[in-house]
Short mmCIF file of C-alpha atoms in Angstrom, two decimals:
data_model
loop_
_atom_site.label_atom_id
_atom_site.label_comp_id
_atom_site.label_asym_id
_atom_site.label_seq_id
_atom_site.Cartn_x
_atom_site.Cartn_y
_atom_site.Cartn_z
CA MET A 82 6.26 18.97 -3.95
CA ASN A 83 2.98 19.84 -2.36
CA ALA A 84 1.65 19.26 1.12
CA MET A 85 0.11 15.90 0.26
CA LEU A 86 3.56 14.45 -0.30
CA LYS A 87 5.17 15.85 2.81
CA PRO A 88 3.04 14.87 5.77
CA GLN A 89 4.04 16.75 8.92
CA ILE A 90 2.80 14.82 11.89
CA ASP A 91 3.80 15.34 15.49
CA ASN A 92 4.23 12.35 17.78
CA ALA A 93 4.65 10.01 14.83
CA PRO A 94 6.01 6.62 15.93
CA LEU A 95 8.93 7.00 13.55
CA GLN A 96 10.40 10.20 12.28
CA ALA A 97 13.56 11.35 10.55
CA ARG A 98 14.78 14.82 9.68
CA GLY A 99 17.49 15.54 7.14
CA ILE A 100 19.23 12.18 7.34
CA SER A 101 22.35 11.92 5.19
CA LYS A 102 24.79 9.06 5.05
CA ARG A 103 27.87 8.40 2.91
CA TYR A 104 29.75 5.17 2.44
CA ASP A 105 33.27 5.58 1.06
CA GLY A 106 32.43 9.09 -0.04
CA ARG A 107 29.40 7.91 -2.00
CA PRO A 108 26.08 9.40 -0.80
CA VAL A 109 23.63 6.62 0.15
CA LEU A 110 21.05 8.83 1.84
CA ASP A 111 20.66 12.44 0.87
CA ALA A 112 18.80 14.68 3.36
CA VAL A 113 15.89 12.28 3.87
CA ASP A 114 12.83 13.55 5.75
CA PHE A 115 10.59 10.69 6.71
CA THR A 116 7.43 10.27 8.80
CA LEU A 117 5.53 7.13 9.68
CA PRO A 118 2.05 8.28 10.77
CA GLU A 119 0.45 6.57 13.77
CA GLY A 120 -1.45 3.40 12.76
CA ALA A 121 -0.14 3.52 9.19
CA VAL A 122 1.24 0.61 7.22
CA LEU A 123 3.94 2.28 5.19
CA GLY A 124 5.62 0.48 2.32
CA LEU A 125 9.09 1.78 1.58
CA ILE A 126 9.84 0.98 -2.00
CA GLY A 127 12.91 1.38 -4.14
CA ARG A 128 15.26 -0.51 -6.39
CA ASN A 129 18.06 -2.64 -5.03
CA GLY A 130 20.71 -0.27 -3.76
CA ALA A 131 18.31 2.67 -3.39
CA GLY A 132 19.24 2.98 0.29
CA LYS A 133 16.21 1.27 1.88
CA SER A 134 18.17 -0.84 4.35
CA THR A 135 20.47 2.03 5.23
CA LEU A 136 17.46 4.25 5.94
CA ILE A 137 15.88 1.58 8.13
CA ARG A 138 19.11 0.98 10.02
CA ALA A 139 19.45 4.72 10.57
CA LEU A 140 15.85 4.92 11.83
CA MET A 141 16.56 2.03 14.19
CA GLY A 142 19.66 3.76 15.55
CA LEU A 143 21.92 0.97 14.33
CA ILE A 144 24.24 3.20 12.34
CA GLU A 145 25.60 6.66 12.91
CA VAL A 146 24.51 9.12 10.27
CA ASP A 147 26.51 12.02 8.86
CA ALA A 148 23.68 14.49 9.32
CA GLY A 149 20.13 14.60 10.62
CA SER A 150 18.33 12.74 13.38
CA ALA A 151 15.65 10.13 13.93
CA THR A 152 13.17 9.45 16.71
CA VAL A 153 11.51 6.14 17.58
CA LEU A 154 8.31 6.31 19.64
CA GLY A 155 9.37 9.76 20.77
CA GLU A 156 12.94 8.92 21.79
CA PRO A 157 16.17 9.53 19.87
CA ALA A 158 17.00 6.50 17.73
CA LEU A 159 20.56 6.42 19.03
CA ALA A 160 19.46 6.44 22.69
CA MET A 161 16.33 4.29 22.94
CA GLY A 162 15.31 3.31 26.45
CA ASP A 163 13.86 -0.06 27.52
CA ARG A 164 10.32 1.33 27.38
CA VAL A 165 10.71 1.94 23.66
CA LYS A 166 12.58 -1.28 22.93
CA GLU A 167 9.80 -3.32 24.56
CA GLN A 168 7.29 -1.85 22.13
CA LEU A 169 9.40 -2.28 19.03
CA GLY A 170 9.43 -5.28 16.72
CA TYR A 171 12.27 -5.16 14.21
CA VAL A 172 13.32 -7.74 11.64
CA PRO A 173 16.54 -7.06 9.74
CA GLN A 174 17.00 -8.20 6.15
CA GLN A 175 19.20 -11.12 7.16
CA PRO A 176 18.39 -12.07 10.72
CA ASP A 177 21.44 -13.84 12.13
CA ALA A 178 21.46 -13.16 15.87
CA LEU A 179 21.66 -16.00 18.42
CA GLY A 180 22.38 -18.58 15.72
CA TRP A 181 23.69 -21.22 18.11
CA LEU A 182 20.39 -21.40 20.01
CA ARG A 183 17.54 -23.78 19.20
CA ILE A 184 14.26 -22.20 18.15
CA ASP A 185 12.57 -23.02 21.46
CA GLU A 186 15.58 -21.84 23.48
CA MET A 187 15.64 -18.53 21.67
CA PHE A 188 11.93 -17.90 22.31
CA ALA A 189 12.25 -18.95 25.98
CA LEU A 190 15.12 -16.52 26.40
CA LEU A 191 13.37 -13.58 24.74
CA SER A 192 10.00 -14.09 26.41
CA GLY A 193 11.62 -12.95 29.67
CA PHE A 194 12.55 -9.57 28.26
CA TYR A 195 9.15 -8.54 26.99
CA PRO A 196 6.19 -7.85 29.32
CA ARG A 197 3.62 -8.30 26.54
CA TRP A 198 5.13 -11.50 25.11
CA ASP A 199 2.48 -13.64 23.36
CA GLN A 200 3.54 -17.28 23.79
CA ALA A 201 0.24 -18.62 22.40
CA PHE A 202 0.95 -16.76 19.17
CA VAL A 203 4.46 -18.23 19.03
CA ASP A 204 3.14 -21.77 19.53
CA SER A 205 0.43 -21.46 16.90
CA GLN A 206 2.76 -19.89 14.35
CA LEU A 207 5.52 -22.48 14.83
CA GLU A 208 2.89 -25.15 14.34
CA ARG A 209 1.42 -23.52 11.25
CA ALA A 210 4.78 -22.91 9.62
CA ARG A 211 5.92 -26.44 10.58
CA LEU A 212 9.14 -25.13 12.09
CA PRO A 213 11.09 -27.71 14.13
CA ARG A 214 11.45 -26.32 17.65
CA ASP A 215 14.59 -28.29 18.45
CA ARG A 216 16.65 -27.09 15.50
CA ALA A 217 19.46 -24.55 15.89
CA LEU A 218 18.71 -21.22 14.23
CA ALA A 219 21.94 -21.37 12.25
CA LYS A 220 20.77 -24.63 10.63
CA LEU A 221 17.53 -23.18 9.26
CA SER A 222 17.02 -22.21 5.62
CA PRO A 223 16.93 -18.46 4.90
CA GLY A 224 13.13 -18.61 4.53
CA GLU A 225 12.72 -20.45 7.85
CA ARG A 226 15.09 -18.04 9.52
CA GLN A 227 13.03 -15.13 8.29
CA GLN A 228 9.81 -16.72 9.52
CA VAL A 229 11.27 -17.26 12.98
CA ALA A 230 12.41 -13.65 13.07
CA LEU A 231 8.94 -12.45 12.04
CA ILE A 232 7.24 -14.58 14.70
CA ARG A 233 9.68 -13.15 17.23
CA ALA A 234 8.93 -9.56 16.20
CA LEU A 235 5.14 -10.08 16.29
CA ALA A 236 5.19 -12.00 19.61
CA VAL A 237 6.26 -8.80 21.32
CA ARG A 238 2.86 -7.33 20.38
CA PRO A 239 4.72 -4.28 19.18
CA ARG A 240 3.35 -0.78 18.92
CA LEU A 241 5.83 -0.25 16.11
CA LEU A 242 6.82 -2.96 13.66
CA VAL A 243 9.77 -2.43 11.31
CA LEU A 244 10.50 -5.04 8.66
CA ASP A 245 13.37 -4.86 6.20
CA GLU A 246 12.42 -6.82 3.04
CA PRO A 247 10.32 -9.23 5.13
CA ALA A 248 9.04 -11.21 2.18
CA ALA A 249 12.31 -11.63 0.31
CA ALA A 250 13.07 -15.20 1.36
CA LEU A 251 9.47 -16.39 1.83
CA ASP A 252 7.49 -18.61 -0.54
CA PRO A 253 4.18 -17.24 -1.89
CA VAL A 254 2.04 -18.95 0.76
CA ALA A 255 4.18 -17.70 3.64
CA ARG A 256 4.27 -14.27 2.05
CA ARG A 257 0.50 -14.06 1.86
CA GLU A 258 0.27 -15.21 5.50
CA LEU A 259 2.71 -12.51 6.50
CA LEU A 260 0.78 -9.80 4.68
CA ARG A 261 -2.44 -10.94 6.32
CA GLU A 262 -0.81 -10.80 9.73
CA ILE A 263 0.60 -7.31 9.11
CA ALA A 264 -2.75 -6.04 7.85
CA LEU A 265 -4.75 -7.43 10.75
CA ARG A 266 -2.26 -6.24 13.36
CA ALA A 267 -2.46 -2.74 12.01
CA GLY A 268 -6.24 -2.78 11.76
CA GLU A 269 -6.99 -4.37 15.12
CA SER A 270 -4.14 -3.54 17.45
CA GLY A 271 -3.29 -0.18 15.91
CA THR A 272 0.28 -1.28 15.28
CA SER A 273 2.22 1.14 13.08
CA VAL A 274 4.22 -0.69 10.45
CA LEU A 275 7.16 0.22 8.23
CA PHE A 276 8.23 -2.39 5.72
CA SER A 277 10.61 -2.14 2.83
CA THR A 278 10.19 -4.10 -0.35
CA HIS A 279 10.91 -4.11 -4.02
CA ILE A 280 7.85 -6.31 -4.65
CA VAL A 281 5.15 -3.81 -5.50
CA SER A 282 2.19 -6.19 -5.33
CA ASP A 283 2.96 -7.03 -1.67
CA LEU A 284 2.90 -3.40 -0.82
CA GLU A 285 -0.31 -2.68 -2.70
CA ARG A 286 -2.34 -5.17 -0.69
CA VAL A 287 -1.59 -3.97 2.79
CA ALA A 288 0.01 -0.54 2.65
CA SER A 289 -1.96 2.54 3.66
CA HIS A 290 1.01 4.74 2.76
CA VAL A 291 3.89 4.48 0.36
CA ALA A 292 7.31 6.11 0.19
CA PHE A 293 9.58 5.95 -2.86
CA LEU A 294 13.30 5.97 -2.19
CA HIS A 295 15.45 6.52 -5.25
CA GLU A 296 19.19 6.99 -5.27
CA GLY A 297 19.16 8.00 -1.64
CA ARG A 298 16.39 10.56 -1.95
CA LEU A 299 12.77 10.23 -0.88
CA LEU A 300 10.87 11.17 -4.03
CA LEU A 301 7.33 10.64 -2.82
CA GLN A 302 5.58 9.96 0.43
CA ALA A 303 1.80 9.74 0.40
CA PRO A 304 -1.28 7.72 1.26
CA LEU A 305 -1.45 4.95 -1.36
CA ASP A 306 -5.06 5.70 -2.38
CA ASP A 307 -4.24 9.38 -2.90
CA LEU A 308 -1.26 8.47 -4.99
CA LYS A 309 -3.35 6.25 -7.25
CA GLU A 310 -6.13 8.78 -7.58
CA ARG A 311 -4.02 11.91 -7.98
CA CYS A 312 -1.09 10.72 -10.08
CA ALA A 313 -1.30 9.80 -13.75
CA ARG A 314 0.89 9.36 -16.77
CA LEU A 315 0.66 12.18 -19.27
CA TRP A 316 1.67 11.37 -22.84
CA LEU A 317 2.83 14.42 -24.79
CA PRO A 318 3.71 14.17 -28.49
CA GLY A 319 6.73 15.98 -29.95
CA THR A 320 10.47 15.39 -30.00
CA ALA A 321 11.52 18.50 -28.07
CA SER A 322 11.49 18.23 -24.30
CA PRO A 323 8.22 19.81 -23.12
CA PRO A 324 8.42 22.84 -20.79
CA ARG A 325 8.20 22.04 -17.10
CA ILE A 326 4.68 21.29 -15.94
CA ALA A 327 3.27 22.26 -12.55
CA GLY A 328 2.89 19.09 -10.49
CA GLU A 329 5.34 17.11 -12.58
CA ILE A 330 7.16 14.31 -10.76
CA SER A 331 9.25 12.73 -13.51
CA ARG A 332 9.61 12.56 -17.30
CA ARG A 333 11.28 10.45 -19.91
CA PRO A 334 11.36 10.28 -23.71
CA GLN A 335 9.27 7.56 -25.37
CA GLN A 336 10.61 6.85 -28.83
CA ALA A 337 8.00 4.33 -29.90
CA PHE A 338 5.28 6.84 -29.03
CA GLY A 339 7.14 9.76 -30.62
CA GLY A 340 7.06 11.98 -27.59
CA TRP A 341 7.38 12.08 -23.83
CA SER A 342 5.73 10.41 -20.89
CA LEU A 343 5.49 12.37 -17.65
CA VAL A 344 4.18 11.49 -14.23
CA VAL A 345 1.98 14.36 -13.14
CA GLN A 346 -0.23 14.98 -10.15
CA GLN A 347 -3.44 16.85 -9.66
CA ARG A 348 -3.30 20.28 -8.08
CA ASP A 349 -6.46 21.45 -6.34
CA GLY A 350 -8.27 18.46 -7.81
CA ARG A 351 -7.32 19.30 -11.40
CA TRP A 352 -5.02 17.74 -13.93
CA PRO A 353 -2.44 19.99 -15.64
CA VAL A 354 -3.84 22.01 -18.56
CA GLU A 355 -1.19 20.45 -20.81
CA ALA A 356 -3.39 17.34 -20.85
CA GLN A 357 -5.76 19.27 -23.13
CA GLN A 358 -3.13 19.74 -25.87
CA PRO A 359 -3.83 18.00 -29.19
CA GLY A 360 -2.48 14.46 -29.13
CA ALA A 361 -1.95 14.55 -25.35
CA ARG A 362 -3.44 11.79 -23.25
CA LEU A 363 -3.79 11.08 -19.54
CA GLU A 364 -3.53 7.53 -18.33
CA ALA A 365 -4.33 6.10 -14.90
CA LEU A 366 -1.27 4.60 -13.34
CA GLY A 367 -0.84 1.52 -11.15
CA LEU A 368 1.86 1.63 -8.53
CA GLU A 369 4.17 -0.65 -10.49
CA ASP A 370 4.06 1.66 -13.52
CA LEU A 371 4.49 4.69 -11.30
CA PHE A 372 7.52 3.07 -9.71
CA VAL A 373 9.05 2.26 -13.10
CA GLU A 374 8.39 5.75 -14.44
CA ILE A 375 10.04 7.40 -11.47
CA ALA A 376 12.91 4.96 -11.00
CA GLU A 377 14.08 4.66 -14.62
CA MET B 283 -22.59 -12.58 1.40
CA ASP B 284 -19.16 -14.17 1.39
CA ALA B 285 -15.84 -12.28 1.30
CA SER B 286 -14.72 -14.41 -1.65
CA LEU B 287 -17.37 -12.77 -3.89
CA LEU B 288 -15.26 -9.64 -4.00
CA THR B 289 -12.49 -9.54 -6.57
CA ILE B 290 -9.48 -7.54 -5.48
CA THR B 291 -6.80 -6.52 -7.99
CA PRO B 292 -4.02 -4.92 -5.94
CA GLY B 293 -2.04 -3.87 -9.04
CA ALA B 294 -4.89 -1.95 -10.66
CA ALA B 295 -4.74 1.81 -11.00
CA GLU B 296 -8.06 1.92 -9.14
CA PRO B 297 -7.52 1.98 -5.35
CA ILE B 298 -8.73 -1.13 -3.53
CA TYR B 299 -11.37 0.75 -1.52
CA ARG B 300 -12.91 1.95 -4.79
CA GLN B 301 -12.84 -1.55 -6.25
CA ILE B 302 -14.88 -2.72 -3.26
CA VAL B 303 -17.28 0.24 -3.47
CA GLU B 304 -17.91 -0.27 -7.21
CA GLN B 305 -18.48 -4.02 -6.89
CA LEU B 306 -20.88 -3.68 -3.98
CA ARG B 307 -22.76 -0.88 -5.75
CA ARG B 308 -23.22 -3.07 -8.80
CA MET B 309 -24.25 -6.11 -6.77
CA ILE B 310 -26.78 -4.05 -4.84
CA ALA B 311 -28.11 -2.33 -7.97
CA GLY B 312 -28.35 -5.67 -9.77
CA GLY B 313 -30.22 -7.29 -6.90
CA GLN B 314 -27.50 -9.89 -6.24
CA LEU B 315 -27.34 -8.43 -2.76
CA PRO B 316 -30.94 -7.89 -1.63
CA PRO B 317 -31.92 -5.45 1.13
CA GLY B 318 -31.12 -6.91 4.53
CA GLU B 319 -28.30 -9.10 3.22
CA LEU B 320 -25.48 -9.21 5.77
CA LEU B 321 -22.03 -8.21 4.59
CA PRO B 322 -18.86 -10.01 5.65
CA SER B 323 -17.10 -8.29 8.55
CA VAL B 324 -14.19 -5.98 7.89
CA ARG B 325 -11.91 -8.61 9.44
CA GLU B 326 -13.23 -11.37 7.17
CA VAL B 327 -12.73 -9.33 4.00
CA ALA B 328 -9.30 -8.09 5.10
CA GLY B 329 -8.21 -11.56 6.22
CA PHE B 330 -9.47 -13.37 3.12
CA HIS B 331 -7.83 -10.99 0.67
CA ALA B 332 -4.82 -10.10 2.87
CA ILE B 333 -5.62 -6.41 2.57
CA ASN B 334 -5.61 -3.57 5.05
CA PRO B 335 -8.78 -3.53 7.23
CA MET B 336 -8.82 0.26 7.06
CA THR B 337 -9.34 -0.03 3.31
CA VAL B 338 -12.42 -2.20 3.83
CA SER B 339 -13.78 0.12 6.54
CA ARG B 340 -13.35 3.06 4.23
CA ALA B 341 -15.36 1.35 1.49
CA TYR B 342 -18.14 0.33 3.89
CA SER B 343 -18.34 3.83 5.39
CA LEU B 344 -18.63 5.41 1.96
CA LEU B 345 -21.51 3.11 1.05
CA GLU B 346 -23.12 3.73 4.41
CA GLY B 347 -22.87 7.45 3.72
CA GLU B 348 -24.63 6.91 0.41
CA GLY B 349 -27.40 5.02 2.16
CA LEU B 350 -26.66 1.75 0.39
CA LEU B 351 -25.48 0.00 3.55
CA GLU B 352 -26.66 0.30 7.11
CA ARG B 353 -24.91 -0.56 10.34
CA LEU B 354 -26.80 -3.10 12.41
CA ARG B 355 -26.30 -3.04 16.13
CA GLY B 356 -24.06 -5.91 17.12
CA THR B 357 -24.23 -7.82 13.87
CA GLY B 358 -22.31 -5.64 11.46
CA MET B 359 -23.16 -4.14 8.12
CA ALA B 360 -26.14 -5.02 5.87
CA VAL B 361 -27.62 -3.83 2.62
CA ALA B 362 -29.99 -1.00 3.50
CA GLN B 363 -33.73 -1.71 3.30
CA ARG B 364 -34.31 1.24 0.99
CA ALA B 365 -31.13 0.68 -1.04
CA ARG B 366 -32.80 -0.51 -4.22
CA ARG B 367 -35.78 1.69 -4.82
CA ALA B 368 -34.53 5.23 -4.20
CA ARG B 369 -31.87 5.32 -6.88
CA SER B 370 -31.78 8.71 -8.54
CA GLU B 371 -30.79 9.20 -12.13
CA ALA B 372 -27.56 10.77 -10.90
CA GLU B 373 -26.75 7.64 -8.92
CA ARG B 374 -27.42 5.35 -11.84
CA MET B 375 -25.39 7.65 -14.07
CA SER B 376 -22.43 7.43 -11.69
CA LEU B 377 -22.44 3.65 -12.12
CA LEU B 378 -21.91 4.13 -15.83
CA GLU B 379 -19.16 6.68 -15.34
CA PRO B 380 -16.11 4.32 -15.39
CA ARG B 381 -17.28 2.77 -18.67
CA LEU B 382 -17.80 6.16 -20.22
CA HIS B 383 -14.25 7.07 -19.28
CA ASP B 384 -12.95 3.89 -20.92
CA LEU B 385 -14.96 4.64 -24.04
CA ALA B 386 -13.74 8.22 -24.21
CA ARG B 387 -10.15 7.10 -23.84
CA ALA B 388 -10.45 4.49 -26.57
CA ALA B 389 -12.09 7.03 -28.90
CA ARG B 390 -9.27 9.50 -28.28
CA GLU B 391 -6.65 6.82 -28.89
CA LEU B 392 -8.27 6.03 -32.22
CA GLU B 393 -8.46 9.77 -32.92
CA LEU B 394 -12.16 9.57 -33.73
CA PRO B 395 -14.18 12.80 -33.91
CA ALA B 396 -16.48 13.18 -30.90
CA GLY B 397 -19.55 13.85 -33.07
CA ARG B 398 -19.20 10.57 -34.90
CA VAL B 399 -18.81 8.58 -31.67
CA LEU B 400 -21.78 10.31 -30.08
CA ARG B 401 -23.97 9.66 -33.17
CA ARG B 402 -23.14 5.97 -33.05
CA LEU B 403 -23.74 5.80 -29.31
CA GLY B 404 -27.10 7.48 -29.87
CA GLU B 405 -28.04 4.87 -32.47
CA LEU B 406 -27.10 2.06 -30.09
CA LEU B 407 -29.13 3.56 -27.27
CA GLU B 408 -32.20 3.91 -29.51
CA ASP B 409 -31.82 0.38 -30.90
CA GLY B 410 -32.35 -0.99 -27.45
CA GLU B 411 -35.73 0.62 -27.00
#
């Protein structure tokens, strides 16, 4: 893969080198190199079971990996100091900590730990989401629980925000609100954001960057606009598998078409010459199609 | 101008910044946005459509670079005073470019010879005169 897909950035808020992890002998992450550029909103996308949550937990230093290392705001993920933790907002896929506390008790407790705690934000968000302050966290619905966890992560005014499937349990209105909040935080406070999702349309609204995780490997990592402008689907007629094309990302046979579809990328601003072959056709590709082509 | 006048299709193959650029270009060329018209702030557009503010900034900066928008001190971005008159042929041609691409693709899909398509297009262009 070319340089566009492998950004090398020093001092990135979140970075991983060669992370591998096996569960019961089965590889879940396979030598993953990952960089979240400063100020980026990076959408980590992949099918269920692709390893998204494992990657995020490894980046957050919550699991030991078999190989490789990760850094969070410049410190090793497995040995983060208080300075880093204060600037980090993290929401796991199923937030379940402190379940016996009431919503207001939980926020009162946490506000003491964080110097930049934004109580006005907490109050306005609880109001807007109509969350009952006196209810125990364990008694909330999954969607409510997720909203509380998101409010908690944003109230820290984090420099780095990490969200694992943040929209999964939210209804469409709450989801749109969340996306708006993520987008504006990134744009105005310079917060760097990593969020995982399998809902492509969520990602397309707010992401500046996208990373595809497939079967434990990071297949693509690029600015979203570049990806849309420089990747396309190339239809090639013929039953035999076409020879490998420079800049090819994936390929699969297309019986109904009577040929092959390949995802190709521009090199030096040009499409592969194979696109000029008789019967060949280049087609612009939305992210959803790109995802399907690569992940099938 | 109101942020709701922009139509954003996140799932399109065309990046969102380009969608904004193309729509504003057309609205300015068509006179819907007259010179001096104030544009919604980056925050308003980003907030209304729940999109990344950097995407909106990128679109505005591109149009500013083309001289279609100008930055007003303190009040934001407005349609440039000279935006409408000085439109070169190349600029007007670039507005047509996406449609030409669509046409070319459809013609290829139908496996039509280029000469035939061009002849017909020529007839249509002359009809209009």
